[in-house]
Coordinates of C-alpha atoms and ligand atoms in Angstrom, one line a residue:
X114 CA -151.2 -159.4 104.5
X115 CA -150.0 -156.7 102.1
X116 CA -149.0 -157.5 98.5
X117 CA -147.8 -155.3 95.7
X118 CA -147.4 -155.9 92.0
X119 CA -145.2 -154.4 89.4
X120 CA -145.4 -155.1 85.7
X121 CA -142.2 -155.3 83.7
X122 CA -142.2 -152.6 81.0
X123 CA -141.9 -155.4 78.4
X124 CA -145.2 -156.8 79.6
X125 CA -143.6 -160.3 79.5
X126 CA -143.8 -160.8 83.3
X127 CA -144.9 -159.2 86.5
X128 CA -143.4 -159.3 90.0
X129 CA -145.6 -160.1 93.0
X130 CA -144.1 -158.8 96.2
X131 CA -145.3 -160.6 99.3
X132 CA -144.5 -159.7 102.9
X133 CA -141.6 -162.2 102.9
X134 CA -140.4 -162.5 99.3
X135 CA -141.1 -161.8 95.7
X136 CA -142.0 -164.0 92.8
X137 CA -141.9 -163.3 89.1
X138 CA -144.6 -164.8 86.9
X139 CA -144.6 -164.8 83.0
X140 CA -147.5 -163.4 81.1
X141 CA -147.9 -166.7 79.1
X142 CA -147.8 -168.8 82.3
X143 CA -150.4 -166.6 84.0
X144 CA -152.7 -166.7 81.0
X145 CA -152.3 -170.5 80.6
X146 CA -153.2 -170.9 84.3
X147 CA -156.2 -168.6 84.3
X148 CA -159.2 -170.2 86.1
X149 CA -162.0 -168.2 84.5
X150 CA -165.0 -170.2 83.2
X151 CA -163.9 -169.7 79.5
X152 CA -160.5 -171.3 80.3
X153 CA -161.4 -173.9 82.9
X154 CA -164.6 -176.0 83.2
X155 CA -166.5 -175.0 86.3
X156 CA -167.8 -178.6 86.5
X157 CA -164.5 -180.5 86.6
X158 CA -161.7 -178.0 86.6
X159 CA -160.3 -179.2 83.3
X160 CA -158.8 -176.8 80.8
X161 CA -161.1 -176.0 77.9
X162 CA -158.5 -174.4 75.6
X163 CA -155.2 -175.4 74.1
X164 CA -152.1 -173.3 74.2
X165 CA -152.7 -172.6 70.5
X166 CA -155.8 -170.7 71.5
X167 CA -153.6 -168.3 73.5
X168 CA -151.8 -165.7 71.4
X169 CA -148.0 -166.3 71.3
X170 CA -147.4 -162.6 71.9
X171 CA -149.5 -162.5 75.0
X172 CA -148.4 -159.7 77.3
X173 CA -149.5 -158.1 80.6
X174 CA -151.2 -154.8 80.0
X175 CA -152.0 -154.0 83.6
X176 CA -152.0 -155.7 87.0
X177 CA -153.4 -154.7 90.3
X178 CA -153.8 -156.2 93.8
X179 CA -157.2 -156.2 95.4
X180 CA -157.1 -157.8 98.8
X181 CA -156.1 -161.4 98.2
X182 CA -156.7 -161.2 94.5
X183 CA -154.4 -160.3 91.7
X184 CA -156.2 -158.9 88.6
X185 CA -154.3 -159.1 85.4
X186 CA -155.2 -157.6 82.0
X187 CA -153.8 -159.4 79.0
X188 CA -153.2 -158.1 75.6
X189 CA -153.9 -158.6 72.7
X190 CA -156.9 -160.6 74.0
X191 CA -158.1 -157.7 76.1
X192 CA -158.9 -160.2 78.8
X193 CA -158.9 -159.7 82.5
X194 CA -158.3 -162.6 84.8
X195 CA -158.4 -162.7 88.6
X196 CA -155.9 -164.9 90.5
X197 CA -156.1 -166.0 94.1
X198 CA -152.8 -164.7 95.6
X199 CA -152.3 -167.7 98.0
X200 CA -152.7 -170.0 95.0
X201 CA -150.0 -168.0 93.1
X202 CA -147.6 -168.2 96.1
X203 CA -148.2 -171.9 96.4
X204 CA -147.5 -172.4 92.7
X205 CA -144.6 -170.0 92.4
X206 CA -141.8 -171.3 90.2
X207 CA -139.4 -168.3 90.6
X208 CA -137.2 -170.0 93.2
X209 CA -133.6 -171.4 93.4
X210 CA -133.0 -174.7 91.7
X211 CA -132.1 -177.6 94.0
X212 CA -128.4 -177.6 94.8
X213 CA -127.9 -181.4 95.0
X214 CA -129.3 -184.4 93.2
X215 CA -131.2 -186.9 95.2
X216 CA -133.5 -184.6 97.1
X217 CA -137.0 -185.4 98.2
X218 CA -140.2 -183.3 98.4
X219 CA -141.3 -181.8 101.7
X220 CA -144.0 -184.4 102.2
X221 CA -141.4 -187.2 102.2
X222 CA -139.4 -187.9 105.4
X223 CA -136.5 -190.3 104.9
X224 CA -135.7 -192.6 107.8
X225 CA -133.4 -195.3 109.2
X226 CA -133.4 -197.8 112.1
X227 CA -134.3 -195.0 114.6
X228 CA -137.9 -195.1 113.2
X229 CA -138.2 -198.5 114.8
X230 CA -140.1 -197.2 117.8
X231 CA -142.4 -195.1 115.6
X232 CA -143.6 -197.5 112.9
X233 CA -146.7 -196.0 111.3
X234 CA -149.5 -198.3 112.5
X235 CA -153.3 -198.2 112.6
X236 CA -156.1 -200.5 113.6
X237 CA -158.1 -202.1 110.8
X238 CA -161.5 -201.2 112.1
X239 CA -160.5 -197.6 112.7
X240 CA -159.2 -197.4 109.2
X241 CA -162.5 -198.7 107.9
X242 CA -164.8 -196.6 110.1
X243 CA -162.9 -193.4 110.9
X244 CA -162.0 -191.2 108.0
X245 CA -159.6 -189.2 110.2
X246 CA -157.7 -192.3 111.2
X247 CA -157.5 -193.4 107.5
X248 CA -156.3 -190.0 106.5
X249 CA -153.6 -190.0 109.1
X250 CA -152.5 -193.5 108.2
X251 CA -152.4 -192.7 104.4
X252 CA -150.4 -189.6 105.2
X253 CA -147.9 -191.8 107.1
X254 CA -147.7 -194.2 104.2
X255 CA -147.1 -191.3 101.8
X256 CA -144.5 -189.7 104.1
X257 CA -142.6 -192.9 105.2
X258 CA -143.3 -195.2 102.3
X259 CA -144.9 -197.9 104.5
X260 CA -147.4 -198.5 107.1
X261 CA -148.7 -201.4 109.3
X262 CA -152.2 -202.5 110.0
X263 CA -153.2 -204.4 113.1
X264 CA -156.5 -206.0 114.3
X265 CA -157.7 -207.2 110.9
X266 CA -159.6 -210.5 110.4
X267 CA -157.7 -213.7 110.1
X268 CA -159.4 -214.7 106.9
X269 CA -158.2 -215.6 103.4
X270 CA -158.6 -212.6 101.1
X271 CA -158.6 -210.1 103.9
X272 CA -155.7 -208.4 102.2
X273 CA -158.2 -207.1 99.6
X274 CA -160.0 -205.2 102.4
X275 CA -156.8 -203.3 103.0
X276 CA -156.6 -202.4 99.3
X277 CA -160.2 -201.3 99.4
X278 CA -159.3 -198.6 101.8
X279 CA -157.4 -196.7 99.2
X280 CA -157.5 -198.1 95.7
X281 CA -157.6 -201.1 93.4
X282 CA -155.7 -204.4 93.1
X283 CA -153.2 -204.6 90.3
X284 CA -153.4 -208.1 88.9
X285 CA -150.3 -209.7 87.4
X286 CA -149.1 -213.0 86.0
X287 CA -148.8 -214.1 89.6
X288 CA -152.6 -213.6 89.9
X289 CA -154.8 -211.2 91.8
X290 CA -152.9 -212.2 94.8
X291 CA -150.1 -214.6 95.7
X292 CA -149.4 -217.0 98.6
X293 CA -146.3 -216.7 100.7
X294 CA -146.1 -220.0 102.6
X295 CA -143.1 -221.2 104.5
X296 CA -142.8 -224.4 106.4
X297 CA -139.9 -224.0 108.8
X298 CA -138.5 -227.5 109.4
X299 CA -134.9 -227.9 110.5
X300 CA -134.6 -231.3 108.9
X301 CA -135.1 -229.8 105.5
X302 CA -132.3 -227.3 104.9
X303 CA -134.1 -225.7 102.0
X304 CA -136.6 -224.2 104.4
X305 CA -134.5 -223.4 107.4
X306 CA -133.6 -219.9 108.5
X307 CA -133.3 -218.5 105.1
X308 CA -133.6 -214.7 105.0
X309 CA -134.0 -212.7 101.9
X310 CA -132.0 -209.6 101.1
X311 CA -134.1 -206.4 101.2
X312 CA -135.4 -205.7 97.7
X313 CA -138.1 -204.0 95.8
X314 CA -140.6 -206.3 94.1
X315 CA -140.8 -207.0 90.4
X316 CA -138.3 -204.4 89.0
X317 CA -138.7 -206.3 85.7
X318 CA -142.1 -204.7 85.2
X319 CA -142.6 -201.4 83.5
X320 CA -144.1 -199.8 85.5
X321 CA -143.3 -201.7 88.6
X322 CA -146.1 -202.5 91.0
X323 CA -146.1 -199.3 93.0
X324 CA -147.7 -200.6 96.2
X325 CA -147.5 -204.0 97.8
X326 CA -149.7 -205.4 100.6
X327 CA -148.6 -208.4 102.7
X328 CA -151.1 -209.8 105.0
X329 CA -150.3 -212.4 107.7
X330 CA -152.7 -215.3 108.3
X331 CA -150.5 -217.8 110.2
X332 CA -147.3 -217.2 112.1
X333 CA -146.2 -220.0 114.5
X334 CA -142.5 -219.9 113.5
X335 CA -140.1 -217.9 115.6
X336 CA -138.2 -215.2 113.8
X337 CA -139.2 -214.4 110.2
X338 CA -139.7 -210.8 111.1
X339 CA -140.4 -208.4 108.3
X340 CA -137.9 -205.7 107.7
X341 CA -138.0 -202.6 105.6
X342 CA -135.3 -200.2 104.4
X343 CA -135.9 -196.7 103.0
X344 CA -134.4 -196.8 99.5
X345 CA -134.4 -193.0 99.3
X346 CA -132.3 -192.9 102.6
X347 CA -130.0 -195.5 101.2
X348 CA -129.5 -193.6 98.0
X349 CA -128.8 -190.4 99.8
X350 CA -126.3 -192.1 102.1
X351 CA -124.6 -193.5 99.0
X352 CA -124.5 -190.0 97.5
X353 CA -123.1 -188.5 100.7
X354 CA -120.4 -191.1 101.0
X355 CA -119.5 -191.2 97.3
X356 CA -121.2 -188.9 94.8
X357 CA -119.6 -190.8 91.9
X358 CA -121.3 -194.0 93.1
X359 CA -124.6 -192.2 93.3
X360 CA -124.2 -190.7 89.8
X361 CA -123.1 -194.0 88.1
X362 CA -126.3 -195.8 89.4
X363 CA -128.5 -192.8 88.6
X364 CA -127.1 -192.1 85.1
X365 CA -127.1 -195.6 83.7
X366 CA -129.9 -198.1 83.2
X367 CA -129.8 -201.5 84.9
X368 CA -131.6 -204.4 83.3
X369 CA -134.1 -206.6 85.1
X370 CA -135.7 -209.8 83.8
X371 CA -138.1 -212.6 84.8
X372 CA -138.8 -215.5 82.5
X373 CA -139.5 -218.1 85.2
X374 CA -142.7 -219.5 83.9
X375 CA -144.2 -220.6 80.7
X376 CA -145.4 -217.7 78.5
X377 CA -143.9 -215.0 80.6
X378 CA -140.9 -212.9 79.7
X379 CA -140.8 -209.6 81.6
X380 CA -137.9 -207.2 81.0
X381 CA -137.2 -203.6 82.0
X382 CA -134.4 -201.2 81.4
X383 CA -134.3 -198.6 84.2
X384 CA -131.7 -197.2 86.6
X385 CA -131.4 -198.5 90.2
X386 CA -131.7 -194.9 91.4
X387 CA -134.2 -193.0 89.2
X388 CA -134.2 -189.3 89.3
X389 CA -136.5 -186.6 87.9
X390 CA -134.8 -184.1 85.5
X391 CA -134.4 -181.7 88.4
X392 CA -132.7 -184.4 90.5
X393 CA -135.6 -185.4 92.7
X394 CA -135.6 -189.0 93.8
X395 CA -138.3 -190.8 91.8
X396 CA -137.7 -194.5 92.6
X397 CA -135.3 -197.1 93.7
X398 CA -135.1 -200.6 92.1
X399 CA -133.0 -203.2 93.9
X400 CA -133.4 -206.9 93.5
X401 CA -130.4 -209.3 93.2
X402 CA -132.7 -212.1 92.1
X403 CA -133.9 -210.4 89.0
X404 CA -131.0 -208.2 88.0
X405 CA -130.1 -209.2 84.4
X406 CA -126.9 -208.6 82.4
X407 CA -126.2 -204.8 82.5
X408 CA -125.3 -203.6 79.1
X409 CA -125.9 -199.9 79.2
X410 CA -122.9 -198.9 81.2
X411 CA -119.8 -197.8 79.2
X412 CA -116.7 -200.0 79.5
X413 CA -114.8 -197.4 81.4
X414 CA -117.5 -197.0 84.0
X415 CA -118.4 -200.7 84.6
X416 CA -116.0 -201.3 87.5
X417 CA -117.3 -198.1 89.2
X418 CA -120.8 -199.3 88.5
X419 CA -120.2 -202.6 90.2
X420 CA -118.4 -200.9 93.2
X421 CA -121.4 -198.6 93.6
X422 CA -123.9 -201.5 93.3
X423 CA -121.9 -203.4 95.9
X424 CA -121.8 -200.4 98.3
X425 CA -125.5 -199.7 97.9
X426 CA -126.1 -203.4 98.8
X427 CA -123.9 -203.0 101.9
X428 CA -125.8 -199.9 103.0
X429 CA -129.1 -201.7 102.5
X430 CA -127.8 -204.6 104.6
X431 CA -126.6 -202.3 107.4
X432 CA -128.7 -202.8 110.5
X433 CA -128.6 -199.1 111.1
X434 CA -130.8 -198.6 108.0
X435 CA -133.3 -201.4 108.9
X436 CA -136.7 -201.3 110.7
X437 CA -138.0 -204.7 111.7
X438 CA -141.4 -205.6 112.9
X439 CA -143.3 -208.8 113.4
X440 CA -146.6 -209.5 111.6
X441 CA -149.0 -211.6 113.6
X442 CA -152.2 -213.2 112.1
X443 CA -154.6 -210.4 111.2
X444 CA -151.8 -207.9 110.7
X445 CA -150.5 -206.5 107.4
X446 CA -148.2 -204.0 106.0
X447 CA -148.4 -201.7 103.0
X448 CA -145.2 -200.6 101.3
X449 CA -144.4 -198.1 98.5
X450 CA -142.6 -200.4 96.2
X451 CA -141.0 -197.5 94.3
X452 CA -139.1 -196.5 97.4
X453 CA -139.0 -198.9 100.3
X454 CA -137.3 -202.2 100.2
X455 CA -138.7 -205.1 102.2
X456 CA -137.2 -208.4 103.4
X457 CA -138.0 -211.4 105.5
X458 CA -135.5 -212.1 108.2
X459 CA -134.3 -215.7 108.9
X460 CA -136.3 -218.2 111.0
X461 CA -135.3 -220.3 114.0
X462 CA -137.1 -223.2 115.5
X463 CA -140.0 -224.7 113.5
X464 CA -143.5 -223.9 112.5
X465 CA -145.4 -222.3 109.7
X466 CA -145.8 -218.9 108.3
X467 CA -148.5 -217.9 105.8
X468 CA -148.9 -214.6 104.2
X469 CA -151.0 -213.4 101.3
X470 CA -149.7 -210.7 99.1
X471 CA -151.0 -208.5 96.4
X472 CA -150.1 -205.3 94.5
X473 CA -152.0 -202.0 94.1
X474 CA -151.2 -198.6 92.7
X475 CA -149.6 -195.7 94.5
X476 CA -151.4 -193.1 92.4
X477 CA -154.7 -194.4 93.8
X478 CA -153.4 -194.3 97.4
X479 CA -152.2 -190.7 96.9
X480 CA -155.4 -189.7 95.2
X481 CA -157.5 -191.0 98.1
X482 CA -155.2 -189.3 100.6
X483 CA -155.2 -186.0 98.7
X484 CA -158.9 -186.0 98.2
X485 CA -159.4 -186.6 101.9
X486 CA -156.8 -184.0 102.8
X487 CA -158.5 -181.3 100.7
X488 CA -161.9 -181.5 102.2
X489 CA -162.9 -178.8 104.7
X490 CA -163.1 -181.2 107.6
X491 CA -159.5 -182.2 107.0
X492 CA -158.1 -178.8 107.9
X493 CA -155.5 -179.4 110.6
Ligands
FE2_771 FE1 -140.8 -209.3 97.9

């Protein structure tokens, strides 16, 4: 692969020409991202200097390509640094800005009901014993925002074994875990056939629990299937149908609140559709039960806000968006609670259903996945 480099006469940036494209890199960016042992620790990769240690008038004196390496001489430090060209290409920032708000990164695949036949699933013992199986499953959870586990033990607390695969339990006021027990008895209307609208859990926390695990221990009632909806897909559908609806939910904070037990009063102020400054989808919060009075939408936008909220709910309720699956005893699912909404469908007949749930952290899951992915054995 042939690369060439030219330095701008100002010394402020260089242009790296690759076989397919070209990227410009600023002198100050290159100097800050040097990986020499005086800049970065050889032990842990952490940066040893602050930006203040780099002269503000840093310029490129000279640059040359040597095979897969770019050598850059900086002035006034009179320092030469070697860069791995594939690393530079991977980290290039000289590219067009996203055209549309609500985009997702390449490692995210949005989905709708058509994913039904292809729900990411793995066997519990394989996940425990086979790093390749775990890596593949974590990759699916990362890509689709949820994954199912089958073949686990039917034992109280087994849900913690699922969390142990990738991270740590996040304890809350609901405890280290919570029980989800349903007695389905047609003579008691309070417990018959009630479904729950798809939602994200605990939007009143800041930050929200980013991963939820639900583990089935008993399931003798008919129905009660679990259902998930891709909140990113729902947000993008809303955007494509009506950009003003998308914008009003992304541009204004909702309020969420829970004060349902003594000594607890959780509140948050975040948008239903949260975007990064560049328009990337960050998270979706949607929960009719804990939506509080919204006070951060201007008067002249409130009717649009409610129309948008209603339409987002209709999209979420649309069967074309929903993937359903049954959880039998010893089966569990893990969901990215910043993205994927979950629900329980209604029951028919009678019986019992018992699940245990807990929260964990997505950064731990992604860390485990990325660490496994970046080992030499993981090369695919
Ligand atoms: Fe929930």
